[in-house]
CSV table of C-alpha atoms in Angstrom, one decimal:
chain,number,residue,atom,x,y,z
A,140,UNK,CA,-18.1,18.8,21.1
A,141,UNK,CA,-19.5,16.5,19.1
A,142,UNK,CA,-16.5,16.0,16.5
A,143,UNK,CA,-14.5,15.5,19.6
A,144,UNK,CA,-16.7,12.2,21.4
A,145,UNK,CA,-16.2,10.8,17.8
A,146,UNK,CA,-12.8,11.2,17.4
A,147,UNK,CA,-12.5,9.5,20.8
A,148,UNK,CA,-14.7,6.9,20.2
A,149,UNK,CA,-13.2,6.2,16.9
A,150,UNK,CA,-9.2,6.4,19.0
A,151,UNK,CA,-10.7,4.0,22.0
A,152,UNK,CA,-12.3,1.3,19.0
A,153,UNK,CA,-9.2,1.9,16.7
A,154,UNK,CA,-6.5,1.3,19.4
A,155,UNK,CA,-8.6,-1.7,21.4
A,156,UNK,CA,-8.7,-3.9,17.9
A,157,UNK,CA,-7.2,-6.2,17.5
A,158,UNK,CA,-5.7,-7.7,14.2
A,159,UNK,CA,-8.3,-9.8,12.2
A,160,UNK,CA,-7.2,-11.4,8.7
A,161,UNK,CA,-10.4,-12.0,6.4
A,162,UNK,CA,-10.5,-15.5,5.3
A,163,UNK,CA,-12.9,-17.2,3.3
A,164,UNK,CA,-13.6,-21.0,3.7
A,165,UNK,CA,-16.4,-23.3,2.4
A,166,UNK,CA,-17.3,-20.3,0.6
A,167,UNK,CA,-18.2,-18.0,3.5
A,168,UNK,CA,-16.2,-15.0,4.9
A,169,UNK,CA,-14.8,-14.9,8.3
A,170,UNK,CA,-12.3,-13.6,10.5
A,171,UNK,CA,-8.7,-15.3,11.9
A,172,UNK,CA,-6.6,-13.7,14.8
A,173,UNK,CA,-3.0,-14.5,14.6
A,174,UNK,CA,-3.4,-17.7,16.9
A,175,UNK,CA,-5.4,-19.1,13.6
A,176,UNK,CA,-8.4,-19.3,15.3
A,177,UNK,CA,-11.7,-18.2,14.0
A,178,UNK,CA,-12.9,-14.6,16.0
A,179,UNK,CA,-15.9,-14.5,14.4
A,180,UNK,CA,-17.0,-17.4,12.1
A,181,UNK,CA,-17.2,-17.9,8.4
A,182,UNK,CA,-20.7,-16.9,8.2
A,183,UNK,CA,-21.3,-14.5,5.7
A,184,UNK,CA,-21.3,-14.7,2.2
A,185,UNK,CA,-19.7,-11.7,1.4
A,186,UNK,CA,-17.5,-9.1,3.5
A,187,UNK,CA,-14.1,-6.9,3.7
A,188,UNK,CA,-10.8,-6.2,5.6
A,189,UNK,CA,-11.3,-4.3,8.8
A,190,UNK,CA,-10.2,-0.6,8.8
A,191,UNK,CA,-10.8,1.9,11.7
A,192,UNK,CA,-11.8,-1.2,13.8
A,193,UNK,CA,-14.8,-2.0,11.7
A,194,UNK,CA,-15.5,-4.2,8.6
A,195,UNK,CA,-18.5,-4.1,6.0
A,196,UNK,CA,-20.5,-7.2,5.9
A,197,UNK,CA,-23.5,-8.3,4.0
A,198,UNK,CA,-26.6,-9.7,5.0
A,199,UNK,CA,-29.5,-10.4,3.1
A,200,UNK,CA,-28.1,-8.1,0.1
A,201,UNK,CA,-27.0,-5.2,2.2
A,202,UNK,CA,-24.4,-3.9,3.7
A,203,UNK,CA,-23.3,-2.9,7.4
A,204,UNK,CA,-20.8,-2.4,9.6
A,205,UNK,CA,-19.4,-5.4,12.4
A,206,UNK,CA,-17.2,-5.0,15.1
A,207,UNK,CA,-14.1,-7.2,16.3
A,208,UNK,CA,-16.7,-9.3,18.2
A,209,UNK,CA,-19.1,-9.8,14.8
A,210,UNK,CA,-21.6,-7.6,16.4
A,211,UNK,CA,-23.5,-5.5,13.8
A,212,UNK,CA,-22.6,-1.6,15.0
A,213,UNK,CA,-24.2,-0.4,12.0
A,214,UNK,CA,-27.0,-2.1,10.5
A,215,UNK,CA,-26.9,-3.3,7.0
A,216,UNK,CA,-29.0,-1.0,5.1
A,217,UNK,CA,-26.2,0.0,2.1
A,218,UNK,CA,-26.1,-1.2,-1.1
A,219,UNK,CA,-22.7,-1.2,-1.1
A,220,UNK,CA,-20.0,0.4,1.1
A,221,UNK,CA,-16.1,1.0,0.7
A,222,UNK,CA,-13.5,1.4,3.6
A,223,UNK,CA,-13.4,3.3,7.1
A,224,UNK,CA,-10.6,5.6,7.4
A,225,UNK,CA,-9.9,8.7,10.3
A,226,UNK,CA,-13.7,7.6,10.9
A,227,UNK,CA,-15.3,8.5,7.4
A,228,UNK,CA,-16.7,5.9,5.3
A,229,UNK,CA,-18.1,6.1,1.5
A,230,UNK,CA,-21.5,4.2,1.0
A,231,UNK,CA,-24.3,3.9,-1.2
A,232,UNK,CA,-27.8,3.5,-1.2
A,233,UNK,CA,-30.1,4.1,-3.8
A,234,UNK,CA,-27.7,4.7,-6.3
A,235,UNK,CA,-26.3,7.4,-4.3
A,236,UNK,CA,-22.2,7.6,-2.8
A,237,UNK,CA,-22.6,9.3,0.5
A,238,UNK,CA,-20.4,9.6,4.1
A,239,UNK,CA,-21.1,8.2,7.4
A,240,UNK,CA,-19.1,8.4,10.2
A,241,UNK,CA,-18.7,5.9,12.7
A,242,UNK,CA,-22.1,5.9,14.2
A,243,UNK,CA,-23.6,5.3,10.8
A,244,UNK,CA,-25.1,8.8,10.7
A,245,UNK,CA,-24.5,10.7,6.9
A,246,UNK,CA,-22.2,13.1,7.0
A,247,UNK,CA,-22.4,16.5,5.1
A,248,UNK,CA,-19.6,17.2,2.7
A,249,UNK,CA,-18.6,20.1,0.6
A,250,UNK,CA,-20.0,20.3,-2.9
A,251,UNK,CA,-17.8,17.7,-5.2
A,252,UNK,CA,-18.5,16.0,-8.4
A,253,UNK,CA,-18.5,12.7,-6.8
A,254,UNK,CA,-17.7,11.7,-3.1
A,255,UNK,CA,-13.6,10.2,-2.7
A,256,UNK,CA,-12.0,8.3,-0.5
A,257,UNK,CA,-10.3,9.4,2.4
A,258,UNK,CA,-7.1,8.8,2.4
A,259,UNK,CA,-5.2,9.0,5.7
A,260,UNK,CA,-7.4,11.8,6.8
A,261,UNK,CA,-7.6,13.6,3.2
A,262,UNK,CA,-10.0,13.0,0.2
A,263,UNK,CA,-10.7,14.8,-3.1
A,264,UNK,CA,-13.3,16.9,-3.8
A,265,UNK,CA,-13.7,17.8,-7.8
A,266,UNK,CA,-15.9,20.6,-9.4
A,267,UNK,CA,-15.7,20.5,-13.0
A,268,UNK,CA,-12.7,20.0,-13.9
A,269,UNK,CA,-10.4,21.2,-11.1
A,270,UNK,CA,-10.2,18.9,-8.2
A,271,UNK,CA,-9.0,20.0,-4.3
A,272,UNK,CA,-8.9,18.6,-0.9
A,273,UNK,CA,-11.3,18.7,2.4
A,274,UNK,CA,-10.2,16.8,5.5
A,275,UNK,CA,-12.6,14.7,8.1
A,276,UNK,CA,-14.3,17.4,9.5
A,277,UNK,CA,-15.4,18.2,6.1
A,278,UNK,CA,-13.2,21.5,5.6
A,279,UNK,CA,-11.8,22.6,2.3
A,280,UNK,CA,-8.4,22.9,2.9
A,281,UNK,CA,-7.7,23.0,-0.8
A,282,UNK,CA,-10.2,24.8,-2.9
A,283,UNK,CA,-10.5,22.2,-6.3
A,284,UNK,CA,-7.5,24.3,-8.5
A,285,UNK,CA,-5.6,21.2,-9.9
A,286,UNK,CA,-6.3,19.3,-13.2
A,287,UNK,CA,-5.0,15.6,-11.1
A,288,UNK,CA,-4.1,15.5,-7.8
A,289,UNK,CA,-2.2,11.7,-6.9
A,290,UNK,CA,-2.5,10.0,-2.9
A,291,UNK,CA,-0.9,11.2,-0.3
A,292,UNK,CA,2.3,9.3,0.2
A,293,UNK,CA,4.3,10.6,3.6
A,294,UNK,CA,2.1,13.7,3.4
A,295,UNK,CA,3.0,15.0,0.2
A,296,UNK,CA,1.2,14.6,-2.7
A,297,UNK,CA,2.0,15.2,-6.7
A,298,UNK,CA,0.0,17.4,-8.7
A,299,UNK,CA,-0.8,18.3,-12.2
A,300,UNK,CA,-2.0,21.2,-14.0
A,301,UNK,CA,-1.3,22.2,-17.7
A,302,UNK,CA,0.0,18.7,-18.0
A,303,UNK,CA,2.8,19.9,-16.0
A,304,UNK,CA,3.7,18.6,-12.6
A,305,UNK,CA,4.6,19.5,-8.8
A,306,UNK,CA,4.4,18.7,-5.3
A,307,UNK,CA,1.9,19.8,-2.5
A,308,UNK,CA,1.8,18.6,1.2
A,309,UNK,CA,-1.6,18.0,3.1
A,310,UNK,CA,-2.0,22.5,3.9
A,311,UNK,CA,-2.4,22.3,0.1
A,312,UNK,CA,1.1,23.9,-0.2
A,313,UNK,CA,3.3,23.9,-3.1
A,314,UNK,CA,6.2,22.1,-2.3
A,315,UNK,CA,7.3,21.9,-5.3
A,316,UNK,CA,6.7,24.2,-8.0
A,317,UNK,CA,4.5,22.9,-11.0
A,318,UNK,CA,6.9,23.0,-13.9
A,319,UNK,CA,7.8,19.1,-14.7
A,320,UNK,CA,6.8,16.5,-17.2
A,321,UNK,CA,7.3,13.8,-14.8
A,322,UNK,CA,7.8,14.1,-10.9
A,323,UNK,CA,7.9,11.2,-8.3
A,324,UNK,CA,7.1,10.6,-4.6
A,325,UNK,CA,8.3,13.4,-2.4
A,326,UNK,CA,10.3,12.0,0.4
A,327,UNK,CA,12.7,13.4,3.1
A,328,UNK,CA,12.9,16.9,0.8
A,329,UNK,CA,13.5,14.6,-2.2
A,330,UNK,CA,12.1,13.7,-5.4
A,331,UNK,CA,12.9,12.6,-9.1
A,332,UNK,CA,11.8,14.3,-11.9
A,333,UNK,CA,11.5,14.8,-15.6
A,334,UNK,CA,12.1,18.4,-17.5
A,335,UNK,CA,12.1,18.5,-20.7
A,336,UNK,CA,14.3,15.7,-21.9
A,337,UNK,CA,16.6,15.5,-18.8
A,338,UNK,CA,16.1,13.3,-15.9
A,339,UNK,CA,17.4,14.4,-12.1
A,340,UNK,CA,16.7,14.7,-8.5
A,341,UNK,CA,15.2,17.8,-7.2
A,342,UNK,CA,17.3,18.7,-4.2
A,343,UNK,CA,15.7,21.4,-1.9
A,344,UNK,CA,13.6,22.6,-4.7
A,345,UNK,CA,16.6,22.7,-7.2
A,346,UNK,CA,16.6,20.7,-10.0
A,347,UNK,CA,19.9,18.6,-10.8
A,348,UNK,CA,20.5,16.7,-13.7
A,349,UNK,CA,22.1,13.5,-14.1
A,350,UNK,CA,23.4,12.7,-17.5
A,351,UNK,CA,22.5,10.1,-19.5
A,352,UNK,CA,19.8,8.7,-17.0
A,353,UNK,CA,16.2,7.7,-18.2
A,354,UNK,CA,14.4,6.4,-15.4
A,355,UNK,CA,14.9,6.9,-11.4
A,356,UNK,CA,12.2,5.2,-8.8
A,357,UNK,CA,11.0,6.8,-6.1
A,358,UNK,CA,13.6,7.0,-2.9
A,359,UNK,CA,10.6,5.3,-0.6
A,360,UNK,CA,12.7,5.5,2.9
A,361,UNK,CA,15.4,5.1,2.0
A,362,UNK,CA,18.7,7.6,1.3
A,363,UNK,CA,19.6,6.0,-2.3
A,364,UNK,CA,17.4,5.0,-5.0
A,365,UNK,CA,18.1,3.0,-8.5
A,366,UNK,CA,18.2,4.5,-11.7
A,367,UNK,CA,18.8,3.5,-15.3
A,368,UNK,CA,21.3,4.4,-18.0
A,369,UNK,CA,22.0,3.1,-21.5
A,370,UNK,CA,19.4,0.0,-20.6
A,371,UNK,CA,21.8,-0.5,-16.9
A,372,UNK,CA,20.5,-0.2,-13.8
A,373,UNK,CA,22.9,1.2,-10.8
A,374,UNK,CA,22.1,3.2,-7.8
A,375,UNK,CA,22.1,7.3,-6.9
A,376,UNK,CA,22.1,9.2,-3.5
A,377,UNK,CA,20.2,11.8,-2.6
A,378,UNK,CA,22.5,14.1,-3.8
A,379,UNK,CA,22.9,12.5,-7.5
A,380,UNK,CA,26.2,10.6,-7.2
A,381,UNK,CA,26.5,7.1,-8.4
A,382,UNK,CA,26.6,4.5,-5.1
A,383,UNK,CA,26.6,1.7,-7.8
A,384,UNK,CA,27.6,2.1,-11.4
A,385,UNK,CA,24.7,0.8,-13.3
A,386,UNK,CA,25.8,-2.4,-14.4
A,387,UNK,CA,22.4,-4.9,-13.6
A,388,UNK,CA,19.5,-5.8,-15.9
A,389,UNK,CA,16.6,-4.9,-13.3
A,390,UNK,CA,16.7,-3.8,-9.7
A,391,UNK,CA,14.2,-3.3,-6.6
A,392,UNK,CA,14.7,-0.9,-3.1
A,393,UNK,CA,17.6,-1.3,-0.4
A,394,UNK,CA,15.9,-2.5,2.9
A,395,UNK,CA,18.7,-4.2,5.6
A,396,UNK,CA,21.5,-2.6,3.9
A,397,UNK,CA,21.0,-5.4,0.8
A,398,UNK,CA,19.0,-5.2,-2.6
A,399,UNK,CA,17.6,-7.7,-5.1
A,400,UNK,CA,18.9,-7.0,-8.5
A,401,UNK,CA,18.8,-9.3,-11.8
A,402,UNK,CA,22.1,-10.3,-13.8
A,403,UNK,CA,21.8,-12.3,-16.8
A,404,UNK,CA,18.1,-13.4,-15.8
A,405,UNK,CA,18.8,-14.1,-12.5
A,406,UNK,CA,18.2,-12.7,-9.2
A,407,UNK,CA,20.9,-12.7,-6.1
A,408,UNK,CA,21.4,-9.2,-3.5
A,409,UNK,CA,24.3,-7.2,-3.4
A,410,UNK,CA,25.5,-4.5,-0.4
A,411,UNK,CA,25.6,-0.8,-1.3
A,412,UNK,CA,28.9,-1.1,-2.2
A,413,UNK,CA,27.4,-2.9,-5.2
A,414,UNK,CA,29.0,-6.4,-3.5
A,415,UNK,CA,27.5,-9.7,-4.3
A,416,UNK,CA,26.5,-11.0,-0.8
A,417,UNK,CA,23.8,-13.6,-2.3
A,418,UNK,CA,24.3,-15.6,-5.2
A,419,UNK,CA,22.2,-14.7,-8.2
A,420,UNK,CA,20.8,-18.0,-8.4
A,421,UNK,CA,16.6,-17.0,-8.4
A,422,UNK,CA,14.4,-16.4,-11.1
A,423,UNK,CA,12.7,-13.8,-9.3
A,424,UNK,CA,13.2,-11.6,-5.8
A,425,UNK,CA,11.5,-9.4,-3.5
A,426,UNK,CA,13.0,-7.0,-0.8
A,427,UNK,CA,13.7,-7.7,2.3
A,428,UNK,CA,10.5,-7.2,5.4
A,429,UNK,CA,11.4,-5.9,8.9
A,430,UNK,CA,11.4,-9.3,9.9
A,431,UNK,CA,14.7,-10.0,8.1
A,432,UNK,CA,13.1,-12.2,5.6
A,433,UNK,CA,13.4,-12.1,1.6
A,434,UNK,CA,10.7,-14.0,-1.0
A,435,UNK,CA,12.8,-15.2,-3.7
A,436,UNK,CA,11.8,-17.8,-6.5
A,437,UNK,CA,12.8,-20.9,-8.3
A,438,UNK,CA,9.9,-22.3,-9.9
A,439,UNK,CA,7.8,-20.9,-6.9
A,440,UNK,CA,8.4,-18.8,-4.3
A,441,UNK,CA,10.5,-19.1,-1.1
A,442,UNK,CA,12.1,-16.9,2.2
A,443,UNK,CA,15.7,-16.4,2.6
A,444,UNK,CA,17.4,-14.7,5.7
A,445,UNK,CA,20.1,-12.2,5.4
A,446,UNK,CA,22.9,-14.4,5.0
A,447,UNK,CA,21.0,-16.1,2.6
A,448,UNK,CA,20.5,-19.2,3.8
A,449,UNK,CA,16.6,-20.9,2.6
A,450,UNK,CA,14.8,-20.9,5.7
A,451,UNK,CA,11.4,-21.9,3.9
A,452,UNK,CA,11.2,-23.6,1.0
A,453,UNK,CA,10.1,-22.4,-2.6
A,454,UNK,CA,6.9,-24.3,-2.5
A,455,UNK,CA,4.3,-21.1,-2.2
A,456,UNK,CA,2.7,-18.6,-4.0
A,457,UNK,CA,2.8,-14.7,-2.6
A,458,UNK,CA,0.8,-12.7,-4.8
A,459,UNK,CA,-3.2,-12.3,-4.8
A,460,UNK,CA,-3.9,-10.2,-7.7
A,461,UNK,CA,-6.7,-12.5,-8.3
A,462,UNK,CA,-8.6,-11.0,-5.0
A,463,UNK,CA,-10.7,-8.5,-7.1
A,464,UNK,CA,-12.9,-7.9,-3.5
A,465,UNK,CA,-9.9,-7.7,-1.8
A,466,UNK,CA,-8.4,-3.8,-1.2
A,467,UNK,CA,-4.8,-4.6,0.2
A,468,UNK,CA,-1.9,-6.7,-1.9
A,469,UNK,CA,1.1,-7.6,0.3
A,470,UNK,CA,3.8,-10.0,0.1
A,471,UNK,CA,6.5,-11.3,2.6
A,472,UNK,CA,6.9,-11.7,6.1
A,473,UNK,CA,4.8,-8.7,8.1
A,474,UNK,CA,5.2,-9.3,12.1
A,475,UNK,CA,6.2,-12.7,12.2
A,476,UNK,CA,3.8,-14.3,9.5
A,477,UNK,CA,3.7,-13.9,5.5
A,478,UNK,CA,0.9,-14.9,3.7
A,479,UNK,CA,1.2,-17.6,0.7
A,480,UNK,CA,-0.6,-20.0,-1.4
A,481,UNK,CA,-0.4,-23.9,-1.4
A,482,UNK,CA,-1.7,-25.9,-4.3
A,483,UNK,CA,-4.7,-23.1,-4.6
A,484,UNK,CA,-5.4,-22.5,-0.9
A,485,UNK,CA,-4.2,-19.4,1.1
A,486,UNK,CA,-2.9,-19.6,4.6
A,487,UNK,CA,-0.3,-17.9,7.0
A,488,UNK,CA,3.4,-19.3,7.5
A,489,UNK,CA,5.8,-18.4,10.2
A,490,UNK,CA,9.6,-18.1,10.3
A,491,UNK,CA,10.1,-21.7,11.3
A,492,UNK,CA,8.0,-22.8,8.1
A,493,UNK,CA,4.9,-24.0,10.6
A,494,UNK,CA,1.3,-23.0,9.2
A,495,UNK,CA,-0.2,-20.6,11.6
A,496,UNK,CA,-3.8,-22.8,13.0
A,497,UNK,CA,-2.4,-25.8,10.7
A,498,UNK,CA,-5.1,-25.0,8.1
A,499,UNK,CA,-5.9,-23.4,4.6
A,500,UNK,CA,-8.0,-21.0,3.2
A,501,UNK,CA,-10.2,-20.5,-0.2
A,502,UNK,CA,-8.4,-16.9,-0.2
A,503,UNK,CA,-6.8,-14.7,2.9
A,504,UNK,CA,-6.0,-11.0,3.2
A,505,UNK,CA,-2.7,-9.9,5.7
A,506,UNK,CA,-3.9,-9.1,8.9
A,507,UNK,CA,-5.8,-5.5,9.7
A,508,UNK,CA,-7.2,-3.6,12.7
């Protein structure tokens, strides 16, 4: 009964938040909603994103827990504290990493090596040199048998043992039996791999080789991937067939029927019939968001929409690698606004090229609940 009020108070908080983007300004953290106004002020002098409808702050040297509202739901007493997620949280005190849940209380775990992250409701547990899987009830649903086990990515998860590789799903199930060199990201009863010296797709848990190839990506979402022969880049199906003959220098995912890919140094998008449909004119590309927005770059970067056309100038910055606090990296346009960077400040954009509250930050992370 008890597991159960949790889980519903963590569904009620979870579903009630709202999205928050942590900003920092005069050097003090706050909190934005996606009018640009601050929620909750820049008053501390060090916090993170929200996850699970909570966010660690600090205060005084420790850390706690806030609310959407800044209200302190769990005091700060930690020394230091990582993310919420399906309401477990890693924290330490006294030298010690330990889970709480949402209430702040400690949670008992199974016997591991170290505490992990949970993951989308699943975290490692390691004994020795063997690591398994527990959920957040604090089950073992995976006694620790595996020499590396990789994040979840659509439920599936690779794994490694004898320096060979395979494919479980969250059960703890082989999916895929353990017998590659190399293995990608399981999606939609698909993956690369690696055996031996041949490259291929494994294609309800058969292996097919396609000649000549050296590198495949991971399919992500979609139903054709790229792949790479004699140094040329062209694009598979999920069957193995050639969509594009591999003819360009460099090449990132499908998304709205186009993909960026580089000829001669420059960047332009072509349609899976391998058409150019956008000039390669860029120094640089990303895919297309949702939204129906690309970042492309001259000297900086830019949007384009799906006919191409420049709808915000290539005046920003996109990337943040530099946010060493900061535990999510995302560029484009996500639900109407993209983050970018303006001579060394960080601030929101929307499609029409206005600056979401008209102001700048020291540093800004996309938008969380």
């Amino acid at each position: 009964m008890k597991k159960i009020i949790l889980l519903l108070i963590l569904f009620i908080q979870f579903t009630n938040a709202q999205e928050l983007a942590l900003v920092r300004k005069n050097e003090k953290f706050g909190y934005i909603s996606k009018t640009g106004e601050f929620v909750i002020q820049p008053i501390f002098k060090t916090s993170k994103n929200f996850s699970n409808g909570l966010a660690a702050a600090e205060d005084n040297g420790k850390w706690g827990f806030i609310n959407s509202k800044g209200e302190w739901v769990i005091p700060a007493t930690f020394d230091d504290t990582k993310y919420f997620d399906t309401g477990i949280c890693i924290v330490a005190k006294d030298k010690k990493w330990f889970y709480i849940n949402i209430k702040g209380e400690t949670v008992t775990a199974p016997n591991s090596d170290k505490p992990y992250d949970f993951e989308d409701g699943i975290a490692f547990i390691k004994q020795g040199d063997k690591v398994g899987l527990i959920n957040a009830k604090m089950d073992v649903i995976l006694k620790p048998k595996y020499d590396a086990i990789k994040s979840f990515e659509n439920g599936y998860a690779r794994v490694k043992n004898n320096a060979l590789w395979g494919i479980i799903d969250k059960s703890g199930k082989e999916t895929i039996e353990i017998i590659y060199d190399e293995i990608g990201n399981y999606t939609k009863n698909i993956t690369w791999a690696k055996k031996g010296t041949d490259f291929g797709l494994i294609i309800e848990g058969k292996f097919k080789v396609i000649e000549g190839v050296d590198k495949i990506w991971d399919f992500l979402q979609n139903d054709i991937t790229y792949a790479r022969k004699n140094d040329k880049i062209g694009f598979i199906d999920a069957k193995g067939n050639w969509v594009i003959q591999p003819k360009f220098d460099k090449a990132k995912s499908f998304v709205k029927n186009l993909a960026p890919v580089q000829l001669n140094k420059k960047w332009g998008f072509v349609n899976r019939k391998g058409e150019m449909i956008i000039e390669f004119i860029y120094n640089d590309a990303e895919v297309f968001s949702a939204d129906g927005f690309a970042p492309v770059k001259e000297e900086n970067w830019g949007f384009i929409n799906e006919t191409g056309k420049l709808v915000i100038p290539t005046k920003y910055g996109i990337t943040a690698g530099g946010f060493s606090m900061f535990k999510f990296e995302e560029k484009g346009f996500i639900n109407g606004l993209a983050r970018v960077k303006n001579e060394k400040k960080w601030g929101f954009i929307k499609p029409d090229g206005q600056v979401l509250g008209n102001q700048w930050f020291d540093n800004a992370e996309p938008f969380q609940k």
